[in-house]
PDB file of C-alpha atoms in Angstrom:
ATOM      1  CA  MET A1037     -19.686 -25.199   7.689  1.00 43.00           C
ATOM      2  CA  ALA A1038     -18.468 -23.859   4.363  1.00 53.00           C
ATOM      3  CA  ASN A1039     -16.244 -21.262   6.058  1.00 61.00           C
ATOM      4  CA  LYS A1040     -14.272 -23.794   8.107  1.00 81.00           C
ATOM      5  CA  LEU A1041     -10.565 -23.139   7.729  1.00 85.00           C
ATOM      6  CA  GLY A1042      -8.337 -25.701   6.082  1.00 87.00           C
ATOM      7  CA  PRO A1043      -5.103 -27.315   7.244  1.00 87.00           C
ATOM      8  CA  HIS A1044      -2.940 -24.586   5.687  1.00 87.00           C
ATOM      9  CA  ALA A1045      -4.906 -21.612   7.047  1.00 88.00           C
ATOM     10  CA  ALA A1046      -2.133 -20.642   9.473  1.00 87.00           C
ATOM     11  CA  SER A1047       0.547 -20.693   6.773  1.00 89.00           C
ATOM     12  CA  GLY A1048       2.261 -17.424   6.041  1.00 90.00           C
ATOM     13  CA  LEU A1049       1.091 -17.645   2.439  1.00 94.00           C
ATOM     14  CA  ALA A1050      -2.609 -18.042   3.285  1.00 94.00           C
ATOM     15  CA  VAL A1051      -2.467 -15.110   5.692  1.00 94.00           C
ATOM     16  CA  TYR A1052      -0.524 -13.013   3.139  1.00 94.00           C
ATOM     17  CA  ILE A1053      -2.978 -13.729   0.304  1.00 96.00           C
ATOM     18  CA  ASP A1054      -5.971 -12.968   2.508  1.00 94.00           C
ATOM     19  CA  ARG A1055      -4.490  -9.655   3.667  1.00 94.00           C
ATOM     20  CA  ARG A1056      -3.473  -8.626   0.151  1.00 95.00           C
ATOM     21  CA  ILE A1057      -6.934  -9.347  -1.291  1.00 95.00           C
ATOM     22  CA  LEU A1058      -8.386  -7.090   1.417  1.00 95.00           C
ATOM     23  CA  GLU A1059      -5.859  -4.356   0.603  1.00 95.00           C
ATOM     24  CA  LEU A1060      -6.777  -4.483  -3.104  1.00 96.00           C
ATOM     25  CA  ARG A1061     -10.565  -4.622  -2.644  1.00 94.00           C
ATOM     26  CA  TYR A1062     -10.950  -0.930  -3.497  1.00 95.00           C
ATOM     27  CA  LYS A1063      -9.598  -1.486  -7.013  1.00 95.00           C
ATOM     28  CA  LYS A1064      -9.947  -5.214  -7.881  1.00 95.00           C
ATOM     29  CA  THR A1065     -12.476  -7.893  -7.109  1.00 94.00           C
ATOM     30  CA  GLN A1066     -11.373 -11.316  -5.994  1.00 93.00           C
ATOM     31  CA  ARG A1067     -12.731 -12.661  -9.301  1.00 94.00           C
ATOM     32  CA  GLU A1068     -10.551 -10.182 -11.239  1.00 95.00           C
ATOM     33  CA  ILE A1069      -7.490 -11.233  -9.237  1.00 96.00           C
ATOM     34  CA  ALA A1070      -8.222 -14.918  -9.857  1.00 95.00           C
ATOM     35  CA  THR A1071      -8.690 -14.321 -13.585  1.00 95.00           C
ATOM     36  CA  ALA A1072      -5.472 -12.292 -13.816  1.00 95.00           C
ATOM     37  CA  ALA A1073      -3.638 -15.090 -12.005  1.00 96.00           C
ATOM     38  CA  GLY A1074      -4.917 -17.596 -14.570  1.00 94.00           C
ATOM     39  CA  PHE A1075      -7.241 -19.552 -12.298  1.00 93.00           C
ATOM     40  CA  THR A1076     -10.240 -20.924 -14.190  1.00 90.00           C
ATOM     41  CA  ASN A1077     -12.122 -21.303 -10.914  1.00 90.00           C
ATOM     42  CA  PRO A1078     -12.363 -17.957  -9.083  1.00 84.00           C
ATOM     43  CA  ASN A1079     -13.029 -19.883  -5.858  1.00 92.00           C
ATOM     44  CA  MET A1080      -9.380 -20.968  -5.927  1.00 93.00           C
ATOM     45  CA  LEU A1081      -8.422 -17.758  -4.112  1.00 93.00           C
ATOM     46  CA  THR A1082     -10.920 -18.515  -1.361  1.00 93.00           C
ATOM     47  CA  MET A1083      -9.466 -22.017  -1.094  1.00 94.00           C
ATOM     48  CA  LEU A1084      -5.947 -20.562  -0.841  1.00 94.00           C
ATOM     49  CA  LYS A1085      -6.706 -17.868   1.708  1.00 92.00           C
ATOM     50  CA  GLN A1086      -8.747 -20.239   3.883  1.00 93.00           C
ATOM     51  CA  GLY A1087      -5.977 -22.832   3.724  1.00 92.00           C
ATOM     52  CA  HIS A1088      -7.939 -25.555   1.932  1.00 94.00           C
ATOM     53  CA  SER A1089      -5.388 -25.672  -0.884  1.00 93.00           C
ATOM     54  CA  LYS A1090      -1.697 -25.004  -1.391  1.00 93.00           C
ATOM     55  CA  LEU A1091      -0.571 -22.584  -4.079  1.00 94.00           C
ATOM     56  CA  PRO A1092       0.875 -24.530  -7.022  1.00 92.00           C
ATOM     57  CA  ILE A1093       4.476 -23.398  -7.468  1.00 91.00           C
ATOM     58  CA  ASP A1094       3.895 -22.786 -11.175  1.00 93.00           C
ATOM     59  CA  ARG A1095       1.239 -20.181 -10.270  1.00 94.00           C
ATOM     60  CA  VAL A1096       3.443 -18.092  -7.974  1.00 95.00           C
ATOM     61  CA  ALA A1097       4.499 -15.554 -10.609  1.00 96.00           C
ATOM     62  CA  THR A1098       1.030 -14.975 -12.055  1.00 97.00           C
ATOM     63  CA  LEU A1099      -0.634 -14.689  -8.641  1.00 97.00           C
ATOM     64  CA  ALA A1100       2.104 -12.361  -7.406  1.00 96.00           C
ATOM     65  CA  ALA A1101       1.522 -10.119 -10.436  1.00 96.00           C
ATOM     66  CA  ALA A1102      -2.262 -10.196  -9.923  1.00 97.00           C
ATOM     67  CA  LEU A1103      -1.826  -9.320  -6.238  1.00 96.00           C
ATOM     68  CA  GLU A1104       0.816  -6.689  -7.103  1.00 94.00           C
ATOM     69  CA  VAL A1105       3.395  -8.218  -4.775  1.00 93.00           C
ATOM     70  CA  ASP A1106       6.986  -9.363  -5.020  1.00 89.00           C
ATOM     71  CA  SER A1107       7.168 -12.795  -6.681  1.00 90.00           C
ATOM     72  CA  LYS A1108      10.422 -13.765  -4.916  1.00 87.00           C
ATOM     73  CA  TYR A1109       8.809 -13.211  -1.531  1.00 87.00           C
ATOM     74  CA  MET A1110       5.689 -15.126  -2.561  1.00 92.00           C
ATOM     75  CA  LEU A1111       7.806 -18.036  -3.852  1.00 90.00           C
ATOM     76  CA  ARG A1112       9.495 -18.331  -0.468  1.00 87.00           C
ATOM     77  CA  LEU A1113       6.105 -18.377   1.277  1.00 90.00           C
ATOM     78  CA  ALA A1114       4.833 -21.008  -1.179  1.00 92.00           C
ATOM     79  CA  LEU A1115       7.876 -23.240  -0.648  1.00 89.00           C
ATOM     80  CA  ALA A1116       7.387 -22.993   3.112  1.00 88.00           C
ATOM     81  CA  GLN A1117       3.689 -23.822   2.729  1.00 88.00           C
ATOM     82  CA  HIS A1118       4.562 -26.927   0.717  1.00 84.00           C
ATOM     83  CA  GLY A1119       6.823 -28.060   3.550  1.00 82.00           C
ATOM     84  CA  ASN A1120       9.664 -28.545   1.110  1.00 77.00           C
ATOM     85  CA  GLU A1121      12.552 -27.857   3.468  1.00 77.00           C
ATOM     86  CA  THR A1122      15.153 -29.017   0.933  1.00 83.00           C
ATOM     87  CA  MET A1123      13.943 -26.586  -1.736  1.00 80.00           C
ATOM     88  CA  LEU A1124      13.676 -23.820   0.837  1.00 79.00           C
ATOM     89  CA  ARG A1125      17.272 -24.462   1.929  1.00 82.00           C
ATOM     90  CA  VAL A1126      18.476 -24.452  -1.706  1.00 84.00           C
ATOM     91  CA  TYR A1127      16.496 -21.276  -2.353  1.00 80.00           C
ATOM     92  CA  ASP A1128      18.195 -19.563   0.587  1.00 82.00           C
ATOM     93  CA  GLU A1129      21.645 -20.883  -0.368  1.00 86.00           C
ATOM     94  CA  VAL A1130      21.360 -19.760  -3.993  1.00 86.00           C
ATOM     95  CA  LEU A1131      19.597 -16.441  -3.492  1.00 80.00           C
ATOM     96  CA  GLY A1132      20.725 -15.553   0.009  1.00 80.00           C
ATOM     97  CA  THR A1133      18.430 -13.332   2.004  1.00 77.00           C
ATOM     98  CA  VAL A1134      15.621 -12.371  -0.320  1.00 77.00           C
ATOM     99  CA  VAL A1135      14.611  -8.762   0.033  1.00 79.00           C
ATOM    100  CA  SER A1136      11.185  -7.800  -1.265  1.00 79.00           C
ATOM    101  CA  GLN A1137      10.513  -4.582  -3.142  1.00 79.00           C
ATOM    102  CA  HIS A1138       8.857  -3.154  -0.033  1.00 82.00           C
ATOM    103  CA  GLU A1139      11.862  -4.062   2.099  1.00 85.00           C
ATOM    104  CA  VAL A1140      14.103  -2.267  -0.407  1.00 86.00           C
ATOM    105  CA  GLY A1141      11.981   0.803   0.278  1.00 89.00           C
ATOM    106  CA  TRP A1142      12.616   0.434   4.019  1.00 90.00           C
ATOM    107  CA  LEU A1143      16.356   0.040   3.413  1.00 90.00           C
ATOM    108  CA  THR A1144      16.409   3.114   1.195  1.00 92.00           C
ATOM    109  CA  LEU A1145      14.616   5.118   3.875  1.00 92.00           C
ATOM    110  CA  LEU A1146      16.983   3.834   6.560  1.00 91.00           C
ATOM    111  CA  ARG A1147      19.998   4.862   4.508  1.00 92.00           C
ATOM    112  CA  GLU A1148      18.486   8.269   3.839  1.00 93.00           C
ATOM    113  CA  ALA A1149      17.602   8.833   7.509  1.00 92.00           C
ATOM    114  CA  SER A1150      21.063   7.756   8.694  1.00 92.00           C
ATOM    115  CA  ASP A1151      22.989   9.657   6.023  1.00 93.00           C
ATOM    116  CA  ASN A1152      24.333   6.278   4.869  1.00 90.00           C
ATOM    117  CA  SER A1153      26.148   5.827   8.176  1.00 91.00           C
ATOM    118  CA  ASP A1154      25.435   2.072   8.475  1.00 88.00           C
ATOM    119  CA  PRO A1155      23.864   2.343  11.923  1.00 89.00           C
ATOM    120  CA  ALA A1156      23.911  -0.626  14.280  1.00 90.00           C
ATOM    121  CA  VAL A1157      20.643  -2.044  15.566  1.00 90.00           C
ATOM    122  CA  THR A1158      20.473  -0.680  19.081  1.00 92.00           C
ATOM    123  CA  THR A1159      17.939  -1.610  21.746  1.00 93.00           C
ATOM    124  CA  ARG A1160      16.235   1.745  21.200  1.00 92.00           C
ATOM    125  CA  ALA A1161      16.115   1.359  17.403  1.00 90.00           C
ATOM    126  CA  ARG A1162      14.768  -2.179  17.729  1.00 91.00           C
ATOM    127  CA  SER A1163      12.098  -1.037  20.159  1.00 93.00           C
ATOM    128  CA  THR A1164      11.091   1.822  17.852  1.00 91.00           C
ATOM    129  CA  ILE A1165      10.760  -0.424  14.792  1.00 90.00           C
ATOM    130  CA  LEU A1166       8.825  -3.076  16.711  1.00 92.00           C
ATOM    131  CA  SER A1167       6.443  -0.405  18.038  1.00 94.00           C
ATOM    132  CA  ILE A1168       5.640   0.676  14.469  1.00 91.00           C
ATOM    133  CA  PHE A1169       4.233  -2.806  13.918  1.00 90.00           C
ATOM    134  CA  GLY A1170       2.483  -2.950  17.288  1.00 91.00           C
ATOM    135  CA  LYS A1171       4.878  -5.384  18.919  1.00 89.00           C
TER     136      LYS A1171
END
């Protein structure tokens, strides 16, 4: 059973890595991503996305670059995966709410759509946003 999922398969980071590799498959192979991230063993990505291994914190920046994602967001996912609640709390205290590059895009669009009126989150607005994501 080589495809059996590991103990970290349900972690946000494993799910995120798996999804991002699928999104990039039209332009990069998994081997190319692993090489760009500095992994000598290209199977490391399989181990990460299947939850057999945790992402070493010192590899967050290089993997984020290889996956073309926000490194701050990936660091938060990696800290959560490591179960390091103290570091996660310090991270949040020092940096506050981390906003990824994609979330900045959403905020920019929201400001544009609302003419910078600082709209409150209404029941209708919440429902509309949740429906976009199928919830």
